[in-house]
Amino acid sequence: MATSTSGPQPTLGQERPVGQERTIGQLVADATADFSAIVRNEIALAKAEITGEAKLAGKGAGLLAGAAFVGLLGVIFLFHTIANVIAIWLPLWAGYLITTALLFVIAAILGVVGKNNVTKVQPKPERTIKNAQETIEALKSGE
């Protein structure tokens, strides 16, 4: 087993004096610390990516909910008016039937637009996955 030298030992990133060799224990400790730092950095990158995507998804969902609520309020009055205007030429029930059909068409359009916004979200942290794969390849090849 190698013996340690006396005096302060340089930490990661510091140069050692010429002629002073590191022990196997120091090499293993440095490798472990470096690997730990790589893993921590990859996790931090994944968190940053997922946070950004979650904010985008939350914004889209909030906008969809707001649009639905305001649309509902306006539609209630608008379609009562339309049904009564149609009732000038047709029976009242026919006016309400036509306006109800129109409501379903508008709901379908809003639903498709909202779904398209939500599907744009990419929940996988693509950059982090790519970085992690590159790191694994570098470690395997011994670079």
Short mmCIF file of C-alpha atoms in Angstrom, two decimals:
data_model
loop_
_atom_site.label_atom_id
_atom_site.label_comp_id
_atom_site.label_asym_id
_atom_site.label_seq_id
_atom_site.Cartn_x
_atom_site.Cartn_y
_atom_site.Cartn_z
CA MET A 1 0.00 0.00 0.00
CA ALA A 2 1.34 3.45 -0.87
CA THR A 3 2.12 5.90 1.87
CA SER A 4 0.91 9.46 1.77
CA THR A 5 3.35 12.32 1.70
CA SER A 6 3.42 14.93 4.40
CA GLY A 7 2.22 18.48 3.83
CA PRO A 8 -0.87 19.91 2.20
CA GLN A 9 -2.23 17.96 -0.74
CA PRO A 10 -3.43 19.83 -3.85
CA THR A 11 -7.14 19.60 -4.54
CA LEU A 12 -8.82 19.05 -7.90
CA GLY A 13 -7.69 21.52 -10.50
CA GLN A 14 -4.43 22.38 -8.71
CA GLU A 15 -1.06 21.38 -10.09
CA ARG A 16 1.25 19.16 -8.10
CA PRO A 17 4.94 19.85 -7.69
CA VAL A 18 7.17 18.06 -10.17
CA GLY A 19 8.26 14.65 -8.98
CA GLN A 20 5.35 14.15 -6.56
CA GLU A 21 3.21 11.21 -7.62
CA ARG A 22 -0.36 10.62 -6.57
CA THR A 23 -1.39 7.49 -4.77
CA ILE A 24 -3.98 5.07 -6.08
CA GLY A 25 -6.32 6.19 -3.33
CA GLN A 26 -5.99 9.80 -4.43
CA LEU A 27 -6.59 8.85 -8.05
CA VAL A 28 -9.71 6.87 -7.12
CA ALA A 29 -10.95 9.72 -4.92
CA ASP A 30 -10.41 12.22 -7.74
CA ALA A 31 -12.13 9.96 -10.29
CA THR A 32 -15.07 9.47 -7.93
CA ALA A 33 -15.34 13.22 -7.32
CA ASP A 34 -15.19 13.94 -11.06
CA PHE A 35 -17.82 11.32 -11.83
CA SER A 36 -20.02 12.72 -9.06
CA ALA A 37 -19.68 16.22 -10.49
CA ILE A 38 -20.63 14.97 -13.97
CA VAL A 39 -23.74 13.22 -12.64
CA ARG A 40 -24.77 16.28 -10.60
CA ASN A 41 -24.35 18.53 -13.64
CA GLU A 42 -26.40 16.18 -15.84
CA ILE A 43 -29.17 16.14 -13.24
CA ALA A 44 -29.11 19.95 -13.02
CA LEU A 45 -29.36 20.21 -16.81
CA ALA A 46 -32.32 17.79 -16.86
CA LYS A 47 -34.09 19.79 -14.17
CA ALA A 48 -33.57 23.02 -16.10
CA GLU A 49 -34.95 21.53 -19.31
CA ILE A 50 -37.97 19.94 -17.66
CA THR A 51 -38.74 23.15 -15.74
CA GLY A 52 -38.82 25.12 -19.00
CA GLU A 53 -41.12 22.60 -20.66
CA ALA A 54 -43.40 22.48 -17.61
CA LYS A 55 -43.73 26.26 -17.67
CA LEU A 56 -44.67 26.12 -21.34
CA ALA A 57 -47.26 23.42 -20.67
CA GLY A 58 -48.69 25.36 -17.72
CA LYS A 59 -48.95 28.51 -19.79
CA GLY A 60 -50.76 26.63 -22.56
CA ALA A 61 -53.16 25.01 -20.12
CA GLY A 62 -53.89 28.33 -18.40
CA LEU A 63 -54.59 30.00 -21.72
CA LEU A 64 -56.91 27.16 -22.71
CA ALA A 65 -58.84 27.44 -19.43
CA GLY A 66 -59.10 31.23 -19.72
CA ALA A 67 -60.30 30.99 -23.31
CA ALA A 68 -62.91 28.42 -22.37
CA PHE A 69 -64.28 30.49 -19.49
CA VAL A 70 -64.50 33.79 -21.35
CA GLY A 71 -65.90 32.05 -24.39
CA LEU A 72 -68.58 30.42 -22.29
CA LEU A 73 -69.70 33.73 -20.82
CA GLY A 74 -69.97 35.41 -24.18
CA VAL A 75 -71.50 32.46 -25.91
CA ILE A 76 -74.34 32.20 -23.42
CA PHE A 77 -75.65 35.64 -24.31
CA LEU A 78 -74.72 35.55 -27.96
CA PHE A 79 -76.50 32.31 -28.69
CA HIS A 80 -79.63 33.22 -26.80
CA THR A 81 -79.75 36.28 -29.02
CA ILE A 82 -79.14 34.26 -32.17
CA ALA A 83 -81.80 31.73 -31.21
CA ASN A 84 -84.34 34.51 -30.73
CA VAL A 85 -83.40 36.15 -34.04
CA ILE A 86 -83.81 32.82 -35.87
CA ALA A 87 -87.18 32.48 -34.11
CA ILE A 88 -88.38 35.39 -36.21
CA TRP A 89 -88.53 33.06 -39.26
CA LEU A 90 -88.70 29.61 -37.62
CA PRO A 91 -90.18 28.24 -34.39
CA LEU A 92 -88.18 29.04 -31.23
CA TRP A 93 -87.14 25.41 -30.78
CA ALA A 94 -85.57 25.39 -34.28
CA GLY A 95 -83.62 28.55 -33.42
CA TYR A 96 -82.21 26.90 -30.32
CA LEU A 97 -81.42 23.72 -32.24
CA ILE A 98 -79.42 25.65 -34.85
CA THR A 99 -77.54 27.65 -32.23
CA THR A 100 -76.75 24.49 -30.25
CA ALA A 101 -75.23 22.90 -33.35
CA LEU A 102 -73.15 26.04 -33.88
CA LEU A 103 -71.93 25.83 -30.27
CA PHE A 104 -70.69 22.28 -30.83
CA VAL A 105 -68.79 23.35 -33.96
CA ILE A 106 -67.06 26.16 -32.07
CA ALA A 107 -66.22 23.80 -29.18
CA ALA A 108 -64.63 21.34 -31.62
CA ILE A 109 -62.48 24.08 -33.19
CA LEU A 110 -61.28 25.32 -29.79
CA GLY A 111 -60.54 21.77 -28.69
CA VAL A 112 -58.38 21.07 -31.75
CA VAL A 113 -56.42 24.32 -31.34
CA GLY A 114 -55.87 23.61 -27.63
CA LYS A 115 -54.76 20.05 -28.29
CA ASN A 116 -52.24 21.28 -30.87
CA ASN A 117 -50.74 23.67 -28.31
CA VAL A 118 -50.44 20.98 -25.65
CA THR A 119 -48.86 18.46 -28.05
CA LYS A 120 -46.03 20.92 -28.83
CA VAL A 121 -44.61 20.28 -25.36
CA GLN A 122 -41.63 17.91 -25.31
CA PRO A 123 -41.42 16.38 -21.82
CA LYS A 124 -38.14 14.56 -22.51
CA PRO A 125 -34.96 16.52 -21.77
CA GLU A 126 -33.38 15.90 -25.19
CA ARG A 127 -30.18 17.87 -24.59
CA THR A 128 -29.55 16.13 -21.27
CA ILE A 129 -30.07 12.69 -22.79
CA LYS A 130 -27.67 13.55 -25.64
CA ASN A 131 -25.10 14.92 -23.17
CA ALA A 132 -25.36 11.84 -20.96
CA GLN A 133 -24.90 9.53 -23.96
CA GLU A 134 -21.83 11.49 -25.07
CA THR A 135 -20.40 11.32 -21.55
CA ILE A 136 -20.94 7.56 -21.38
CA GLU A 137 -19.28 7.11 -24.77
CA ALA A 138 -16.32 9.26 -23.68
CA LEU A 139 -15.92 7.25 -20.48
CA LYS A 140 -16.13 3.96 -22.37
CA SER A 141 -13.55 5.01 -24.95
CA GLY A 142 -11.18 6.24 -22.21
CA GLU A 143 -10.92 9.86 -23.40
#
